[in-house]
mmCIF file of C-alpha atoms in Angstrom:
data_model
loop_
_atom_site.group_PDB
_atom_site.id
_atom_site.type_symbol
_atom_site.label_atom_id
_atom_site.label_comp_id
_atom_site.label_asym_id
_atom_site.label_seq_id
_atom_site.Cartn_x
_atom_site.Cartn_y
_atom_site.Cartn_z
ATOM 1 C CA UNK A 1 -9.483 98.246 -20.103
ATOM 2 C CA UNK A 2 -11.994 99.070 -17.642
ATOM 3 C CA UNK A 3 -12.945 96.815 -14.979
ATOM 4 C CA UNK A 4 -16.420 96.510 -13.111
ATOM 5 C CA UNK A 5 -17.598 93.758 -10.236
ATOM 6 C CA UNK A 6 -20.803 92.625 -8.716
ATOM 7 C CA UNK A 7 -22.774 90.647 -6.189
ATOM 8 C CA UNK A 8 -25.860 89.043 -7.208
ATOM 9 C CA UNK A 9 -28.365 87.650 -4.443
ATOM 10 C CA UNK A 10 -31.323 85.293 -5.500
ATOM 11 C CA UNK A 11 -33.686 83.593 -3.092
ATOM 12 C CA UNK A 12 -36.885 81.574 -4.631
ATOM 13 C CA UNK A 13 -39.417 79.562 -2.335
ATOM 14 C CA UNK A 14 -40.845 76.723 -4.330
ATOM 15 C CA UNK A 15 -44.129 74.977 -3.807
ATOM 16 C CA UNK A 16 -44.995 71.653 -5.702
ATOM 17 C CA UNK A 17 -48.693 70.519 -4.833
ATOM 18 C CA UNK A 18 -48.121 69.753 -0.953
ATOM 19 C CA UNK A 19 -44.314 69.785 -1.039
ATOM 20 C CA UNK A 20 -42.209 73.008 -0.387
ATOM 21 C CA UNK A 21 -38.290 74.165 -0.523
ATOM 22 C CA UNK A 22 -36.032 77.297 -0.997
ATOM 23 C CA UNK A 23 -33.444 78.264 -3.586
ATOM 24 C CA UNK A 24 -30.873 80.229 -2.782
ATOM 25 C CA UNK A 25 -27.899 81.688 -4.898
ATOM 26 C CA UNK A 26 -25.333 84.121 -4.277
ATOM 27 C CA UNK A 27 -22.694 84.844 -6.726
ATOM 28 C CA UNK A 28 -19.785 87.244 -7.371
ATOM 29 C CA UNK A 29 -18.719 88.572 -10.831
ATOM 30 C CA UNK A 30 -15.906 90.207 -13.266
ATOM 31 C CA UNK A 31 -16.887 92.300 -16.225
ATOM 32 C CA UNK A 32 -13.853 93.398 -18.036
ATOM 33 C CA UNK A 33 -14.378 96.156 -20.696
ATOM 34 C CA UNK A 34 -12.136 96.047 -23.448
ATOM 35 C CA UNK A 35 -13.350 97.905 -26.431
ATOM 36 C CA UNK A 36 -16.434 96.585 -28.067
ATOM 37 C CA UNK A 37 -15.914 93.472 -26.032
ATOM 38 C CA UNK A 38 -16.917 92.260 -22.255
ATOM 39 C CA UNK A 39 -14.933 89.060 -21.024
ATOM 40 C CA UNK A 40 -17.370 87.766 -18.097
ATOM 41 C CA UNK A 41 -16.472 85.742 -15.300
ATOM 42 C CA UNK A 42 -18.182 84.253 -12.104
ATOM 43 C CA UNK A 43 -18.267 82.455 -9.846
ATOM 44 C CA UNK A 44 -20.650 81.439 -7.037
ATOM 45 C CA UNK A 45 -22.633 78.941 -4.303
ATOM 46 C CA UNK A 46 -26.195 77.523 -4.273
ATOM 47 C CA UNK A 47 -27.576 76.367 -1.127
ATOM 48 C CA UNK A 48 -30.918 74.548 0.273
ATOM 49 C CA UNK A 49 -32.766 72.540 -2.552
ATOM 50 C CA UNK A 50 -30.161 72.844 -5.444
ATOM 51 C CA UNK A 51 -27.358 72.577 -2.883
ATOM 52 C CA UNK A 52 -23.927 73.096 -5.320
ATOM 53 C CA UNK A 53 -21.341 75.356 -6.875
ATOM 54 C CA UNK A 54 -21.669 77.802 -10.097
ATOM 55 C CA UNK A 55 -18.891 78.832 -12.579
ATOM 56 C CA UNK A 56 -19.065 80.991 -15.631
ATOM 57 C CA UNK A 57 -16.534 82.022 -18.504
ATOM 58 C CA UNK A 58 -17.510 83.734 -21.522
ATOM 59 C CA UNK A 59 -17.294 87.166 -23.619
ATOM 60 C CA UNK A 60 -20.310 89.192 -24.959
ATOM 61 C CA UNK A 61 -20.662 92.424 -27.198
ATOM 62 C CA UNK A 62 -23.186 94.461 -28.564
ATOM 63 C CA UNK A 63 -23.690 95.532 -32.091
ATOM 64 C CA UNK A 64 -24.833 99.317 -32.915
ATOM 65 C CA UNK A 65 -28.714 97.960 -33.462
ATOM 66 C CA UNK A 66 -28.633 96.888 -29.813
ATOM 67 C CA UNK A 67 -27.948 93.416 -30.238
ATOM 68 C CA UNK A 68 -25.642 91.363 -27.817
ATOM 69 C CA UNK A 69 -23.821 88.050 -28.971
ATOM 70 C CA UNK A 70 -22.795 85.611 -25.989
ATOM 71 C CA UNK A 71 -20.315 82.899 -26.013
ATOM 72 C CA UNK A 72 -19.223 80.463 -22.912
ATOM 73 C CA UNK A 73 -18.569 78.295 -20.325
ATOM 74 C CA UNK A 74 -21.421 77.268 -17.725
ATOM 75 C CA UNK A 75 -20.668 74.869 -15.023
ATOM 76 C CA UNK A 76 -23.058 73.512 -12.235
ATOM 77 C CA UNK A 77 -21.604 71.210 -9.697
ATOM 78 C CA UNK A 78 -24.332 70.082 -7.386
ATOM 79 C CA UNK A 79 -23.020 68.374 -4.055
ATOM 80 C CA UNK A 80 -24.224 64.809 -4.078
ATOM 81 C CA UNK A 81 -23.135 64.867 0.070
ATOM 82 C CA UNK A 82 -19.872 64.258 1.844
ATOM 83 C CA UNK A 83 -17.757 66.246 0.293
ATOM 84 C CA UNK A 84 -18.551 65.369 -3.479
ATOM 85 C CA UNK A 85 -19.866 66.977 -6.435
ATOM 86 C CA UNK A 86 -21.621 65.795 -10.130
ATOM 87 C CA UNK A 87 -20.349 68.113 -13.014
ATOM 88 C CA UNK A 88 -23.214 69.704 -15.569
ATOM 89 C CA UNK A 89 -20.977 71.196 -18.202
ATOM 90 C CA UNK A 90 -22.312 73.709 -20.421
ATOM 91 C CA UNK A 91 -21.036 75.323 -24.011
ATOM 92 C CA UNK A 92 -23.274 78.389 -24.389
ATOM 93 C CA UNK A 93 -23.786 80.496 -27.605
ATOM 94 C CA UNK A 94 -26.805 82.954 -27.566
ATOM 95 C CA UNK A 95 -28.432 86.044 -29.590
ATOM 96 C CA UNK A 96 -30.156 88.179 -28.091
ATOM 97 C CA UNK A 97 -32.230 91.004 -30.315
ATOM 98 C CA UNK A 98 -33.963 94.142 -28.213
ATOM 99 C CA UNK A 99 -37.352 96.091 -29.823
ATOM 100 C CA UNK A 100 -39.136 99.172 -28.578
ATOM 101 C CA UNK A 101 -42.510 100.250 -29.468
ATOM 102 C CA UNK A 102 -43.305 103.345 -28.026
ATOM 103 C CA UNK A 103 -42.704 102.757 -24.140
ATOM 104 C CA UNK A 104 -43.180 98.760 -24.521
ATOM 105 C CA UNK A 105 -39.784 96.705 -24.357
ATOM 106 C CA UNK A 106 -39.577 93.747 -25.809
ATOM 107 C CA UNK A 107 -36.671 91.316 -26.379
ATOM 108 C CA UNK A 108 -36.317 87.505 -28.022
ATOM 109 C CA UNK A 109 -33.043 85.289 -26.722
ATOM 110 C CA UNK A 110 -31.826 82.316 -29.095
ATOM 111 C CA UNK A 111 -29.462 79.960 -27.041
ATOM 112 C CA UNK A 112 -27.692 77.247 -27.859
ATOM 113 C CA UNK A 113 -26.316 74.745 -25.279
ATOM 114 C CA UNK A 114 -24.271 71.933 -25.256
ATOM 115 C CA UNK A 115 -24.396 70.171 -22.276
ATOM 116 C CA UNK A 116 -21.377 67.756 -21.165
ATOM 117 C CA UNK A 117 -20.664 65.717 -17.781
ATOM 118 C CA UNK A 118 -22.013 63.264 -15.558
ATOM 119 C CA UNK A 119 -25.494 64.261 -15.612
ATOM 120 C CA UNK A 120 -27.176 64.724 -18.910
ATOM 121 C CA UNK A 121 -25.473 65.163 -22.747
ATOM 122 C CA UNK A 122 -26.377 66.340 -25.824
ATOM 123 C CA UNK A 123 -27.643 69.874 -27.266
ATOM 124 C CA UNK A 124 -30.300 71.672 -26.258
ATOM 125 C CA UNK A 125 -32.032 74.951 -28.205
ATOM 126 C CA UNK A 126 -33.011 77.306 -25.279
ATOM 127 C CA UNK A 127 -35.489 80.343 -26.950
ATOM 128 C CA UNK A 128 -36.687 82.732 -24.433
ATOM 129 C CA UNK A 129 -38.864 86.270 -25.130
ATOM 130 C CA UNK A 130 -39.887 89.295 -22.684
ATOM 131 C CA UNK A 131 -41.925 92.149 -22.053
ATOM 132 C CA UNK A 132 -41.486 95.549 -20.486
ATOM 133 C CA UNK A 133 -43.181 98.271 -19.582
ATOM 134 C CA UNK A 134 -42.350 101.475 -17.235
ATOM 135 C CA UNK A 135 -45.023 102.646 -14.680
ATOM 136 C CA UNK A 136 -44.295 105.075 -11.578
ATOM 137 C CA UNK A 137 -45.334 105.572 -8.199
ATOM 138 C CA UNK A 138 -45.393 108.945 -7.540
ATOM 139 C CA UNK A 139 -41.077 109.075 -7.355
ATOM 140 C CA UNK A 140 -40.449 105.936 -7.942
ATOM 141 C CA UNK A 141 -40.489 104.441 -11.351
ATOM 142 C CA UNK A 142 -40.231 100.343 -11.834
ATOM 143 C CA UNK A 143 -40.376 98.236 -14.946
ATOM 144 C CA UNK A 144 -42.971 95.476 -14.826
ATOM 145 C CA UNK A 145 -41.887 92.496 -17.044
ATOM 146 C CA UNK A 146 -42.653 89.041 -18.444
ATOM 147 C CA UNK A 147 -40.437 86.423 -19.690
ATOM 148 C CA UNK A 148 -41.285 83.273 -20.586
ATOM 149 C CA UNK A 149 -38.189 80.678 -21.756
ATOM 150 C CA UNK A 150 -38.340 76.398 -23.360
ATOM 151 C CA UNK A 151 -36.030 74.104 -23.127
ATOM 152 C CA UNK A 152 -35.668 71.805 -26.213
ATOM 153 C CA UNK A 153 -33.889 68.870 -25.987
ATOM 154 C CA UNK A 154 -32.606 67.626 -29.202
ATOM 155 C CA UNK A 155 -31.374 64.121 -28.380
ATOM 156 C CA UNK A 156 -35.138 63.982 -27.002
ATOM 157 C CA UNK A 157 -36.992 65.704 -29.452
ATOM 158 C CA UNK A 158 -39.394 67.344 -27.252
ATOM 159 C CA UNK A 159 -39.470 70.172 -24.846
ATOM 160 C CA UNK A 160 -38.555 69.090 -20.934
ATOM 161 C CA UNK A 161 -38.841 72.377 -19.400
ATOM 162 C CA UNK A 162 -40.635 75.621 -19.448
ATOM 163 C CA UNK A 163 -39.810 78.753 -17.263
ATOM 164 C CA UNK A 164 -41.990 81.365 -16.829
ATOM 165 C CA UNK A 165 -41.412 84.665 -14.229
ATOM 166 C CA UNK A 166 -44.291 87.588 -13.708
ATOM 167 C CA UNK A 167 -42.901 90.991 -11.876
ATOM 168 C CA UNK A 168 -41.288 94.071 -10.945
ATOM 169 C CA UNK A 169 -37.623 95.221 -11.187
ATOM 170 C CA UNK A 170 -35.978 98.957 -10.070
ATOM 171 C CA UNK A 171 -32.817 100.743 -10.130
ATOM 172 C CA UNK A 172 -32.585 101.758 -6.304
ATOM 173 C CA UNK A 173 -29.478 103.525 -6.637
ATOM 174 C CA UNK A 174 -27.015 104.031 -9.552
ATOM 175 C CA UNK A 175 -25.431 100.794 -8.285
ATOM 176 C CA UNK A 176 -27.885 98.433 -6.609
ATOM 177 C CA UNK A 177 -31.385 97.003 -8.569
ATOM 178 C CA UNK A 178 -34.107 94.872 -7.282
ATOM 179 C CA UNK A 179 -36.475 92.406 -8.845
ATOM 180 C CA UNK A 180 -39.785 90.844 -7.270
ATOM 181 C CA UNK A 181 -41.626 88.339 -9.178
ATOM 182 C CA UNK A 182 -43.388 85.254 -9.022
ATOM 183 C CA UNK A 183 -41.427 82.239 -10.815
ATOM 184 C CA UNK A 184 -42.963 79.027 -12.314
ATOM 185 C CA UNK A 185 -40.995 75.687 -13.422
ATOM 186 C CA UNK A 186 -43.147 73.797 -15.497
ATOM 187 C CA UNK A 187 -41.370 70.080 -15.630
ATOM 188 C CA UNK A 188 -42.982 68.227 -18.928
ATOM 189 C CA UNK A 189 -41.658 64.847 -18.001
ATOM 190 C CA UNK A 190 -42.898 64.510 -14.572
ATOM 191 C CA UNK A 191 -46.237 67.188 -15.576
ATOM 192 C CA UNK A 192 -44.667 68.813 -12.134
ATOM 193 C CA UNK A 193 -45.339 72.527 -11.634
ATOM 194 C CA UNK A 194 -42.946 74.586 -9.365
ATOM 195 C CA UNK A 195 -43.722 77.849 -8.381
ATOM 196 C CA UNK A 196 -43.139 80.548 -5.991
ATOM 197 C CA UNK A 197 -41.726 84.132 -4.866
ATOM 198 C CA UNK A 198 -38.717 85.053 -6.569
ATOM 199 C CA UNK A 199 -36.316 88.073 -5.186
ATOM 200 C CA UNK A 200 -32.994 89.094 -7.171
ATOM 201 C CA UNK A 201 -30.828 91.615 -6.270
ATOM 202 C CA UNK A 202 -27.627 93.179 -7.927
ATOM 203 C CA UNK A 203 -25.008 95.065 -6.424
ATOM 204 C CA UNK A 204 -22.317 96.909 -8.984
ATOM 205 C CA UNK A 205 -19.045 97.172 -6.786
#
């Protein structure tokens, strides 16, 4: 069994019309290798805006085609103040097929989540699809990329959320990658549009 960790670091500023407010998300996780199977867990903190704690439990593996099968446990606890927290409980399942035409990348995501707790129930079908494509500066080679994900609610019948993120990622060094982009929340309900700079960045340990 073979044993990897890593540090993820995410900071978003949002803007909202004439409002503003930051994201940020650091989190620490466990991929254990075990044969054709990964067993995932993490773990981590939100602070600013979304101000909580992040949990995940779940196992993946990839087929010979290149497609990856997820199954798992997602839990958001946003702090309500004084010391307490709300539970989001989440049952994920997703599907996630990969397709290369010449040097364009392309990949389409089926997820399926059950959510559980004391802020929302019911299923929702998450679908999400991306673009990639390789360019280099001189040296320095980057993948720019497009991904655009719904959220349908079932119990709702409609969709309640669209995400949609614009940018550039790179492999600095065998073990740390960066990812610029500009990030937009689209909120049906409220006809609310978030957007803003988005930086993530991934250390392997």
């Amino acid at each position: 069994m073979k044993i990897v960790g890593y540090l993820s670091l995410l900071l978003v500023s949002f803007e909202c019309f004439s409002q503003s407010g930051d994201f940020h998300s650091i989190n620490a996780s466990v991929v254990m290798q075990a044969g054709n199977y990964n067993i995932i867990a993490a773990g981590g903190d939100i602070v600013e805006e979304f101000s909580g704690r992040l949990a995940y439990l779940g196992v993946a593996s990839k087929s010979s085609s290149g497609a990856t099968w997820k199954l798992g446990y997602f839990g958001y606890y946003p702090n309500t103040g004084q010391g307490h927290y709300q539970f989001d409980n989440r049952l994920r399942g997703s599907l996630t097929y990969p397709y290369s035409l010449g040097k364009w990348n392309f990949f389409h995501r089926s997820r399926w989540e059950y959510r559980m707790g004391s802020i929302a129930k019911g299923n929702r079908y998450r679908p999400a699809v991306g673009l990639a494509y390789p360019i280099s500066f001189g040296e320095i080679k980057v993948d720019t990329f497009s991904e655009l994900e719904t959220f349908f609610d079932l119990r709702k019948e409609k969709i309640t959320l669209t995400l949609f993120t614009l940018g550039i990622k790179a492999q600095l060094t065998p073990d740390v990658s960066i990812a610029l982009s500009q990030f937009n929340v689209f909120v049906h309900e409220g006809r609310e549009h978030f957007k803003g700079p988005r930086v993530d960045i991934n250390f392997r340990l």
